[in-house]
CSV table of C-alpha atoms in Angstrom, one decimal:
chain,number,residue,atom,x,y,z
A,90,MET,CA,-17.7,-16.2,17.7
A,91,ILE,CA,-13.9,-16.2,17.1
A,92,LYS,CA,-13.9,-12.5,16.2
A,93,ARG,CA,-15.9,-11.7,19.4
A,94,LEU,CA,-13.6,-13.7,21.5
A,95,ILE,CA,-10.5,-11.9,20.0
A,96,LYS,CA,-12.1,-8.5,20.7
A,97,LYS,CA,-12.8,-9.5,24.3
A,98,SER,CA,-9.3,-11.0,24.7
A,99,LEU,CA,-7.7,-7.7,23.6
A,100,ARG,CA,-9.7,-5.7,26.1
A,101,SER,CA,-9.0,-8.0,29.0
A,102,SER,CA,-6.6,-7.5,31.9
A,103,ILE,CA,-5.0,-10.8,30.9
A,104,PHE,CA,-3.9,-9.2,27.6
A,105,ARG,CA,-2.6,-6.1,29.3
A,106,ARG,CA,-0.6,-7.9,31.9
A,107,SER,CA,0.6,-10.4,29.3
A,108,VAL,CA,1.9,-7.6,27.2
A,109,ALA,CA,3.7,-6.0,30.1
A,110,ALA,CA,5.3,-9.4,31.1
A,111,ALA,CA,6.2,-10.1,27.5
A,112,THR,CA,7.8,-6.7,27.2
A,113,VAL,CA,10.0,-7.4,30.3
A,114,ARG,CA,10.8,-10.9,29.0
A,115,THR,CA,11.7,-9.5,25.6
A,116,THR,CA,14.0,-7.0,27.3
A,117,GLY,CA,15.6,-9.9,29.2
A,118,LYS,CA,16.1,-11.8,25.9
A,119,PHE,CA,17.7,-8.8,24.3
A,120,ILE,CA,20.1,-8.5,27.2
A,121,SER,CA,20.7,-12.3,26.9
A,122,LEU,CA,21.4,-11.8,23.2
A,123,ILE,CA,23.9,-9.1,23.9
A,124,LEU,CA,25.5,-11.3,26.6
A,125,ARG,CA,25.7,-14.3,24.2
A,126,ILE,CA,27.4,-12.2,21.5
A,127,VAL,CA,29.8,-10.6,24.0
A,128,ALA,CA,30.6,-14.0,25.5
A,129,ILE,CA,31.3,-15.6,22.1
A,130,LYS,CA,33.5,-12.7,21.1
A,131,ILE,CA,35.4,-12.7,24.4
A,132,LEU,CA,35.5,-16.4,25.4
A,133,GLY,CA,35.2,-18.3,22.1
A,134,ASP,CA,33.0,-21.1,20.8
A,135,PHE,CA,34.7,-23.8,22.9
A,136,ILE,CA,34.1,-22.3,26.3
A,137,ILE,CA,30.5,-21.4,25.3
A,138,GLY,CA,30.1,-25.0,24.2
A,139,VAL,CA,31.4,-26.3,27.6
A,140,TYR,CA,28.9,-24.0,29.4
A,141,SER,CA,26.0,-25.0,27.1
A,142,ILE,CA,26.5,-28.7,27.9
A,143,SER,CA,27.0,-28.0,31.6
A,144,LYS,CA,23.9,-25.8,31.8
A,145,GLU,CA,21.8,-28.5,30.0
A,146,ILE,CA,22.9,-31.0,32.7
A,147,LEU,CA,22.1,-28.5,35.4
A,148,ASP,CA,18.7,-27.9,33.9
A,149,SER,CA,18.1,-31.7,33.9
A,150,VAL,CA,18.9,-32.2,37.5
A,151,PHE,CA,18.1,-29.0,39.5
A,152,SER,CA,14.4,-29.5,39.7
A,153,PHE,CA,14.9,-32.9,41.3
A,154,SER,CA,15.3,-30.8,44.4
A,155,THR,CA,12.2,-28.7,44.1
A,156,LEU,CA,10.0,-31.7,45.2
A,157,GLY,CA,7.2,-30.1,43.2
A,158,MET,CA,6.9,-27.4,45.9
A,159,ASP,CA,7.4,-24.5,43.5
A,160,VAL,CA,4.2,-25.4,41.6
A,161,TYR,CA,2.4,-26.2,44.8
A,162,ILE,CA,3.1,-22.9,46.4
A,163,MET,CA,2.1,-21.0,43.2
A,164,ARG,CA,-1.3,-22.8,43.2
A,165,HIS,CA,-1.8,-22.5,46.9
A,166,ILE,CA,-1.1,-18.8,47.0
A,167,SER,CA,-3.6,-18.3,44.2
A,168,THR,CA,-6.3,-19.4,46.5
A,169,ASN,CA,-5.5,-16.5,49.0
A,170,PRO,CA,-5.0,-18.7,52.2
A,171,PRO,CA,-4.8,-17.1,55.7
A,172,LYS,CA,-1.5,-15.4,56.4
A,173,GLN,CA,-0.6,-17.7,59.4
A,174,ARG,CA,-1.2,-20.9,57.4
A,175,LEU,CA,0.8,-19.5,54.5
A,176,GLN,CA,3.8,-18.7,56.8
A,177,LYS,CA,3.7,-22.3,58.2
A,178,LEU,CA,3.6,-23.7,54.6
A,179,TYR,CA,6.4,-21.3,53.5
A,180,SER,CA,8.7,-22.3,56.4
A,181,TYR,CA,8.0,-26.0,55.9
A,182,VAL,CA,8.6,-25.9,52.1
A,183,THR,CA,11.8,-23.8,52.4
A,184,GLY,CA,13.1,-26.3,54.9
A,185,LEU,CA,12.5,-29.2,52.5
A,186,LEU,CA,14.0,-27.3,49.6
A,187,LEU,CA,17.1,-26.3,51.5
A,188,THR,CA,17.7,-29.9,52.6
A,189,SER,CA,17.1,-31.5,49.3
A,190,GLY,CA,19.2,-28.8,47.5
A,191,VAL,CA,22.2,-29.5,49.6
A,192,ILE,CA,21.8,-33.3,49.2
A,193,ILE,CA,21.4,-33.1,45.4
A,194,THR,CA,24.4,-30.8,45.1
A,195,PHE,CA,26.6,-33.1,47.2
A,196,ILE,CA,25.6,-36.1,45.1
A,197,PHE,CA,26.4,-34.4,41.8
A,198,GLU,CA,29.6,-32.9,43.1
A,199,LEU,CA,30.8,-36.4,43.8
A,200,SER,CA,29.5,-37.9,40.6
A,201,ALA,CA,30.7,-35.1,38.2
A,202,PRO,CA,33.9,-37.0,37.1
A,203,PHE,CA,31.9,-40.1,36.4
A,204,VAL,CA,29.2,-38.2,34.4
A,205,ALA,CA,31.9,-36.4,32.4
A,206,SER,CA,34.0,-39.5,31.6
A,207,GLU,CA,31.6,-42.4,31.4
A,208,ILE,CA,28.3,-40.8,30.3
A,209,LEU,CA,29.3,-37.8,28.2
A,210,HIS,CA,32.7,-39.2,27.2
A,211,LYS,CA,34.2,-35.8,27.7
A,212,PRO,CA,36.5,-35.9,30.8
A,213,THR,CA,37.4,-32.2,30.5
A,214,LEU,CA,33.8,-31.4,31.6
A,215,ALA,CA,34.4,-32.6,35.1
A,216,THR,CA,35.5,-29.3,36.6
A,217,PRO,CA,32.9,-27.2,34.8
A,218,LEU,CA,30.2,-29.6,35.9
A,219,ARG,CA,31.3,-29.4,39.5
A,220,ILE,CA,31.3,-25.6,39.4
A,221,ILE,CA,27.9,-25.2,37.8
A,222,MET,CA,26.3,-27.7,40.2
A,223,VAL,CA,27.0,-25.2,43.0
A,224,GLY,CA,24.1,-23.3,41.3
A,225,VAL,CA,21.6,-26.1,42.1
A,226,THR,CA,20.4,-24.5,45.4
A,227,PRO,CA,20.0,-20.9,44.2
A,228,TRP,CA,18.2,-22.1,41.0
A,229,ILE,CA,15.8,-24.1,43.1
A,230,PHE,CA,14.9,-21.2,45.4
A,231,LEU,CA,14.8,-18.7,42.5
A,232,THR,CA,12.2,-20.9,40.8
A,233,PHE,CA,10.3,-21.1,44.1
A,234,PHE,CA,10.3,-17.4,44.6
A,235,ILE,CA,9.3,-16.8,40.9
A,236,ARG,CA,6.4,-19.2,41.2
A,237,GLY,CA,5.3,-17.5,44.5
A,238,LEU,CA,5.2,-14.1,42.8
A,239,ARG,CA,3.1,-15.5,40.0
A,240,GLY,CA,0.7,-17.0,42.4
A,241,LYS,CA,0.4,-13.5,44.0
A,242,GLY,CA,-0.4,-12.1,40.5
A,243,LEU,CA,2.9,-10.2,40.4
A,244,ILE,CA,3.6,-11.3,36.8
A,245,VAL,CA,5.9,-8.4,35.8
A,246,ALA,CA,8.1,-8.8,38.9
A,247,SER,CA,8.3,-12.6,38.5
A,248,THR,CA,9.2,-12.2,34.8
A,249,THR,CA,11.9,-9.7,35.6
A,250,PHE,CA,13.6,-12.1,38.0
A,251,ASP,CA,13.0,-15.0,35.6
A,252,SER,CA,14.5,-13.5,32.5
A,253,ALA,CA,16.3,-10.2,33.0
A,254,VAL,CA,18.3,-10.1,36.2
A,255,ILE,CA,20.6,-13.0,35.7
A,256,PRO,CA,21.8,-12.1,32.2
A,257,THR,CA,22.3,-8.5,33.4
A,258,PHE,CA,24.5,-9.6,36.2
A,259,SER,CA,26.3,-12.0,33.9
A,260,LEU,CA,26.9,-9.3,31.3
A,261,ILE,CA,28.3,-6.9,33.9
A,262,SER,CA,30.6,-9.7,35.3
A,263,LEU,CA,31.9,-10.7,31.9
A,264,ILE,CA,32.7,-7.2,30.8
A,265,PHE,CA,34.4,-6.5,34.2
A,266,LEU,CA,36.4,-9.7,33.7
A,267,GLU,CA,37.5,-8.6,30.3
A,268,LEU,CA,38.5,-5.1,31.5
A,269,LEU,CA,40.7,-6.6,34.2
A,270,HIS,CA,42.4,-8.9,31.6
A,271,LEU,CA,41.9,-11.9,34.0
A,272,PRO,CA,42.6,-15.5,32.9
A,273,LYS,CA,39.6,-17.2,31.2
A,274,PRO,CA,39.7,-21.0,31.8
A,275,SER,CA,37.1,-23.3,30.3
A,276,TYR,CA,34.9,-23.0,33.4
A,277,VAL,CA,34.9,-19.2,33.6
A,278,TYR,CA,31.4,-18.8,32.1
A,279,ASN,CA,30.0,-21.5,34.5
A,280,LEU,CA,31.4,-19.5,37.4
A,281,ILE,CA,29.8,-16.3,36.2
A,282,SER,CA,26.5,-18.0,35.8
A,283,VAL,CA,26.6,-19.4,39.4
A,284,ILE,CA,27.5,-16.1,40.9
A,285,SER,CA,24.7,-14.3,39.0
A,286,ALA,CA,22.2,-17.0,40.1
A,287,TRP,CA,23.1,-16.5,43.8
A,288,LEU,CA,22.8,-12.7,43.6
A,289,THR,CA,19.5,-12.9,41.8
A,290,THR,CA,18.1,-15.4,44.2
A,291,ILE,CA,18.9,-13.3,47.2
A,292,ILE,CA,17.2,-10.2,45.7
A,293,ALA,CA,14.2,-12.2,44.5
A,294,GLY,CA,13.8,-13.9,48.0
A,295,ALA,CA,13.8,-10.5,49.8
A,296,TYR,CA,11.3,-9.1,47.3
A,297,PHE,CA,9.0,-12.1,47.6
A,298,GLN,CA,9.0,-12.1,51.4
A,299,HIS,CA,8.2,-8.4,51.4
A,300,LYS,CA,5.3,-8.8,49.0
A,301,ALA,CA,3.9,-12.0,50.7
A,302,SER,CA,4.6,-10.6,54.2
A,303,LEU,CA,6.5,-13.8,55.1
A,304,LYS,CA,9.6,-14.5,57.0
A,305,PHE,CA,12.4,-16.8,55.9
A,306,LYS,CA,12.3,-19.5,58.7
A,307,PRO,CA,13.1,-22.9,57.2
A,308,SER,CA,11.5,-25.7,59.2
A,309,LEU,CA,11.1,-29.4,59.0
A,310,ASN,CA,8.4,-29.6,61.7
A,311,PRO,CA,6.8,-33.1,61.2
A,312,ARG,CA,3.6,-31.9,62.8
A,313,TYR,CA,2.9,-29.6,59.9
A,314,ARG,CA,1.3,-31.5,57.0
A,315,PRO,CA,-0.9,-29.6,54.5
A,316,ASP,CA,-3.8,-31.8,53.4
A,317,ASP,CA,-2.9,-31.7,49.7
A,318,LEU,CA,0.9,-31.3,50.0
A,319,LEU,CA,1.7,-34.9,49.2
A,320,SER,CA,-1.0,-35.5,46.6
A,321,PHE,CA,-0.3,-32.3,44.5
A,322,GLY,CA,3.3,-31.6,45.3
A,323,GLY,CA,4.2,-35.2,45.3
A,324,GLY,CA,2.6,-35.7,41.9
A,325,ILE,CA,4.5,-32.7,40.5
A,326,TYR,CA,7.7,-34.1,42.0
A,327,LEU,CA,7.2,-37.5,40.4
A,328,LEU,CA,6.5,-35.8,37.1
A,329,ARG,CA,9.7,-33.7,37.5
A,330,ILE,CA,11.7,-36.8,38.3
A,331,VAL,CA,10.4,-38.6,35.2
A,332,SER,CA,10.8,-35.5,33.0
A,333,ASN,CA,14.3,-34.7,34.2
A,334,ILE,CA,15.5,-38.3,33.9
A,335,SER,CA,14.3,-38.0,30.3
A,336,ASN,CA,16.0,-34.7,29.8
A,337,PHE,CA,19.2,-36.0,31.3
A,338,LEU,CA,19.3,-39.0,29.0
A,339,TYR,CA,18.4,-36.7,26.1
A,340,SER,CA,21.1,-34.3,27.0
A,341,SER,CA,23.6,-37.1,27.3
A,342,ILE,CA,22.8,-38.5,23.9
A,343,LYS,CA,23.1,-35.0,22.4
A,344,ALA,CA,26.5,-34.5,24.1
A,345,ARG,CA,27.7,-37.9,22.8
A,346,LEU,CA,26.4,-37.7,19.3
A,347,ALA,CA,27.0,-34.0,18.5
A,348,GLY,CA,30.3,-32.0,18.8
A,349,ILE,CA,30.8,-29.5,21.6
A,350,VAL,CA,31.1,-26.5,19.2
A,351,GLU,CA,28.1,-27.5,17.1
A,352,LEU,CA,26.0,-28.2,20.1
A,353,GLY,CA,27.1,-24.9,21.7
A,354,VAL,CA,26.0,-23.1,18.5
A,355,LEU,CA,22.6,-24.8,18.6
A,356,VAL,CA,22.0,-24.0,22.2
A,357,SER,CA,23.0,-20.4,21.6
A,358,LEU,CA,20.5,-20.1,18.7
A,359,GLN,CA,17.8,-21.8,20.8
A,360,ARG,CA,18.4,-19.2,23.6
A,361,ILE,CA,18.2,-16.4,21.1
A,362,LEU,CA,15.1,-17.8,19.5
A,363,GLY,CA,13.6,-18.3,23.0
A,364,VAL,CA,12.0,-14.9,22.3
A,365,LEU,CA,9.3,-16.9,20.4
A,366,GLY,CA,8.2,-18.5,23.7
A,367,ILE,CA,7.8,-15.2,25.4
A,368,PRO,CA,4.1,-14.6,24.5
A,369,ALA,CA,3.0,-18.1,25.5
A,370,ASN,CA,4.8,-17.9,28.8
A,371,ALA,CA,3.5,-14.5,29.6
A,372,VAL,CA,-0.1,-15.4,28.8
A,373,VAL,CA,0.0,-18.7,30.6
A,374,ASN,CA,1.6,-17.2,33.7
A,375,THR,CA,-1.0,-14.4,33.7
A,376,THR,CA,-3.9,-16.8,33.4
A,377,ILE,CA,-2.9,-19.2,36.2
A,378,PRO,CA,-4.8,-17.4,39.0
A,379,HIS,CA,-7.9,-17.3,36.8
A,380,LEU,CA,-7.3,-21.0,35.9
A,381,VAL,CA,-7.1,-22.1,39.5
A,382,GLU,CA,-10.2,-20.1,40.4
A,383,SER,CA,-12.2,-21.7,37.5
A,384,LEU,CA,-11.0,-25.2,38.5
A,385,GLU,CA,-11.9,-24.7,42.1
A,386,THR,CA,-15.5,-23.6,41.1
A,387,GLN,CA,-15.6,-26.2,38.3
A,388,ASP,CA,-16.6,-23.6,35.8
A,389,ARG,CA,-15.9,-25.6,32.6
A,390,ALA,CA,-17.3,-22.9,30.2
A,391,ARG,CA,-14.8,-20.4,31.6
A,392,LEU,CA,-12.0,-23.0,31.5
A,393,ARG,CA,-12.6,-23.4,27.8
A,394,LYS,CA,-12.7,-19.7,27.2
A,395,LEU,CA,-9.4,-19.3,29.1
A,396,ARG,CA,-7.8,-22.0,27.0
A,397,TYR,CA,-8.9,-20.5,23.7
A,398,LYS,CA,-8.0,-17.0,24.8
A,399,SER,CA,-4.5,-18.1,25.9
A,400,ILE,CA,-3.8,-19.8,22.5
A,401,LEU,CA,-5.2,-16.9,20.5
A,402,LEU,CA,-3.3,-14.3,22.4
A,403,SER,CA,-0.1,-16.3,22.4
A,404,LEU,CA,-0.2,-16.9,18.6
A,405,GLY,CA,-1.2,-13.3,17.9
A,406,MET,CA,1.7,-12.0,19.9
A,407,MET,CA,4.1,-14.5,18.4
A,408,VAL,CA,3.5,-13.9,14.7
A,409,PRO,CA,5.2,-10.4,14.6
A,410,LEU,CA,8.1,-11.8,16.5
A,411,ALA,CA,8.5,-14.7,14.1
A,412,ALA,CA,8.2,-12.5,11.1
A,413,GLY,CA,10.8,-10.1,12.5
A,414,LEU,CA,13.2,-13.0,13.2
A,415,ILE,CA,12.9,-14.3,9.7
A,416,ILE,CA,13.7,-10.8,8.3
A,417,ILE,CA,16.7,-10.1,10.4
A,418,LYS,CA,18.2,-13.6,10.8
A,419,GLY,CA,20.8,-13.0,8.0
A,420,PRO,CA,22.3,-9.8,9.3
A,421,LEU,CA,22.0,-10.9,13.0
A,422,LEU,CA,23.8,-14.3,12.5
A,423,SER,CA,26.5,-12.7,10.4
A,424,LYS,CA,27.3,-10.3,13.3
A,425,ILE,CA,27.6,-13.2,15.7
A,426,GLY,CA,29.9,-15.3,13.5
A,427,PRO,CA,30.3,-17.3,10.2
A,428,LEU,CA,29.5,-20.6,12.0
A,429,TYR,CA,26.1,-19.3,12.9
A,430,VAL,CA,25.3,-18.3,9.3
A,431,LYS,CA,25.8,-21.9,8.4
A,432,PHE,CA,23.0,-22.9,10.8
A,433,ALA,CA,20.6,-20.2,9.7
A,434,TYR,CA,18.0,-22.8,8.8
A,435,ILE,CA,17.6,-23.6,12.5
A,436,VAL,CA,15.7,-20.3,12.8
A,437,ASP,CA,12.9,-21.6,10.5
A,438,LEU,CA,12.7,-24.9,12.3
A,439,GLN,CA,12.6,-23.2,15.7
A,440,ILE,CA,9.6,-21.1,14.6
A,441,ILE,CA,7.7,-24.2,13.8
A,442,ASN,CA,8.7,-25.7,17.2
A,443,GLY,CA,7.6,-22.4,18.9
A,444,ILE,CA,4.1,-22.5,17.4
A,445,ILE,CA,3.6,-26.1,18.5
A,446,ASN,CA,4.8,-25.3,22.0
A,447,VAL,CA,2.2,-22.6,22.4
A,448,PHE,CA,-0.4,-25.4,22.4
A,449,GLN,CA,1.7,-27.7,24.5
A,450,ASN,CA,2.3,-25.1,27.3
A,451,VAL,CA,-1.3,-24.2,27.6
A,452,PHE,CA,-2.4,-27.9,27.7
A,453,VAL,CA,0.3,-29.0,30.2
A,454,THR,CA,-0.4,-26.0,32.6
A,455,THR,CA,-4.2,-26.9,32.5
A,456,LEU,CA,-3.5,-30.5,33.4
A,457,GLU,CA,-1.0,-29.6,36.2
A,458,MET,CA,-3.4,-27.1,37.8
A,459,ALA,CA,-6.2,-29.6,37.5
A,460,LYS,CA,-4.1,-32.1,39.5
A,461,LYS,CA,-3.8,-34.6,36.6
A,462,GLN,CA,-0.1,-35.3,37.1
A,463,LYS,CA,-0.6,-39.1,37.1
A,464,ALA,CA,-1.7,-39.0,33.4
A,465,LEU,CA,1.3,-36.8,32.5
A,466,ILE,CA,3.7,-39.1,34.4
A,467,ILE,CA,2.4,-42.2,32.6
A,468,PHE,CA,2.6,-40.6,29.2
A,469,THR,CA,6.1,-39.2,29.8
A,470,THR,CA,7.4,-42.5,31.0
A,471,ALA,CA,5.7,-44.8,28.5
A,472,VAL,CA,5.7,-42.7,25.4
A,473,ARG,CA,7.4,-39.3,25.4
A,474,THR,CA,10.8,-40.4,26.8
A,475,PRO,CA,11.3,-43.5,24.7
A,476,LEU,CA,10.1,-41.6,21.6
A,477,THR,CA,12.5,-38.7,22.3
A,478,LEU,CA,15.5,-41.0,22.8
A,479,LEU,CA,14.7,-43.1,19.7
A,480,LEU,CA,14.2,-40.1,17.4
A,481,ALA,CA,17.4,-38.5,18.7
A,482,ILE,CA,19.5,-41.7,18.1
A,483,LEU,CA,18.0,-41.9,14.6
A,484,PHE,CA,18.1,-38.2,13.6
A,485,ILE,CA,21.3,-36.8,15.1
A,486,PRO,CA,23.8,-39.0,13.2
A,487,LYS,CA,21.9,-38.4,10.0
A,488,PHE,CA,21.0,-34.7,10.2
A,489,GLY,CA,23.6,-33.4,12.8
A,490,VAL,CA,22.3,-30.8,15.3
A,491,ALA,CA,19.2,-30.2,13.1
A,492,GLY,CA,18.2,-33.7,14.1
A,493,ILE,CA,17.8,-32.4,17.6
A,494,VAL,CA,15.3,-29.8,16.4
A,495,TYR,CA,13.4,-32.4,14.3
A,496,THR,CA,13.1,-34.5,17.4
A,497,ASP,CA,11.8,-31.7,19.5
A,498,ILE,CA,9.2,-30.8,16.9
A,499,LEU,CA,7.8,-34.3,16.4
A,500,VAL,CA,7.7,-35.0,20.2
A,501,ALA,CA,6.0,-31.7,20.9
A,502,LEU,CA,3.4,-32.3,18.2
A,503,ILE,CA,2.5,-35.8,19.3
A,504,SER,CA,2.4,-34.7,23.0
A,505,SER,CA,0.1,-31.7,22.3
A,506,VAL,CA,-2.4,-34.0,20.5
A,507,TYR,CA,-2.4,-36.4,23.4
A,508,TYR,CA,-2.7,-33.6,26.1
A,509,LEU,CA,-5.7,-32.1,24.2
A,510,SER,CA,-7.4,-35.5,24.1
A,511,LEU,CA,-7.0,-35.8,27.8
A,512,ILE,CA,-8.5,-32.3,28.4
A,513,GLU,CA,-11.4,-32.6,26.1
A,514,LEU,CA,-12.3,-36.3,26.1
A,515,ARG,CA,-11.1,-37.9,29.3
A,516,TYR,CA,-11.4,-35.1,31.9
A,517,ASN,CA,-13.7,-32.6,30.2
A,518,ILE,CA,-12.0,-29.6,31.6
């Protein structure tokens, strides 16, 4: 049965589109790797550490402003709604996102000094945090456009904007900055990141509107209320709030217990090793329209096949990447710098983490598309967040930055088991 399923999976359109998306994402990761090496050589470990901490804080807060609308629009577009209704939805959602993005940016601009001094205990991060928070609005809309393209089935295009365009702009900007011999303050990489995010968002927005035949007309018309907007989008938003509060607390603990340079090295390695997540992301994103269709028709047999196919394809595509990383990790890290050679063991730990996250990504996407956000919220609030913070407090002082990876592995493993039990036992999907 497994052998037959593998053969069918390899012949399917899901596999072909996943490979195409994975190829684009791999190219993006390669550009990101070049960017990271160039940035370290030009800017130094301290500035990269400042950026890494700032970016973690940004990642923890930016999706507060998405209101769950990015996932909602992706699922809604997958059902092929009438063009007029989609335009009304698009206008209403973009109005909400624009308003919330401005509000969130304003709040964090004012609170940046407090966050830097009182929470992170690193006052020098105030200005870098303020600069990178200007990227909240473009990151929100970029995520929205990427999700919309995925809902339309344009996986390669969405992957290009998601993984390749920003690092390309950043690399060009950094090299240009170096050629001009301009000053490089601690916030320079934050500024480059924000400019690249704005440029990418503008291009992605124009492309999405063209492909979806929609016009950018933000509206807050109170008379327009999609039936399932609050139930689905609101559920996703609450889940994001809980998850991002958890991520913010986790990032704060990491910033307080680990040194800026060491944490910067870890984040750099994690971004390089993000190549391991490419297969799972490509496969999951490609299967979303099929997943939504199966959920709408309540085809449980097809849902199980999609789940098994996603896992098999993801792991099958990941194994060569993992093997290649193990082979080249010594020469690769020595090229980046001696400090990275010291943390070479992180590569092996991240491979384990990557394998576990294959299962976690498939299970979470299934539950989100099945509108089971309430169960995810309860688990994240009652179990996942307290467990993550407790393990971080215990592991980081004892193991250093490796304690962060140990925490991620254990939490991902426990979460995956729970999510699978929900899918198979409670909801039977």
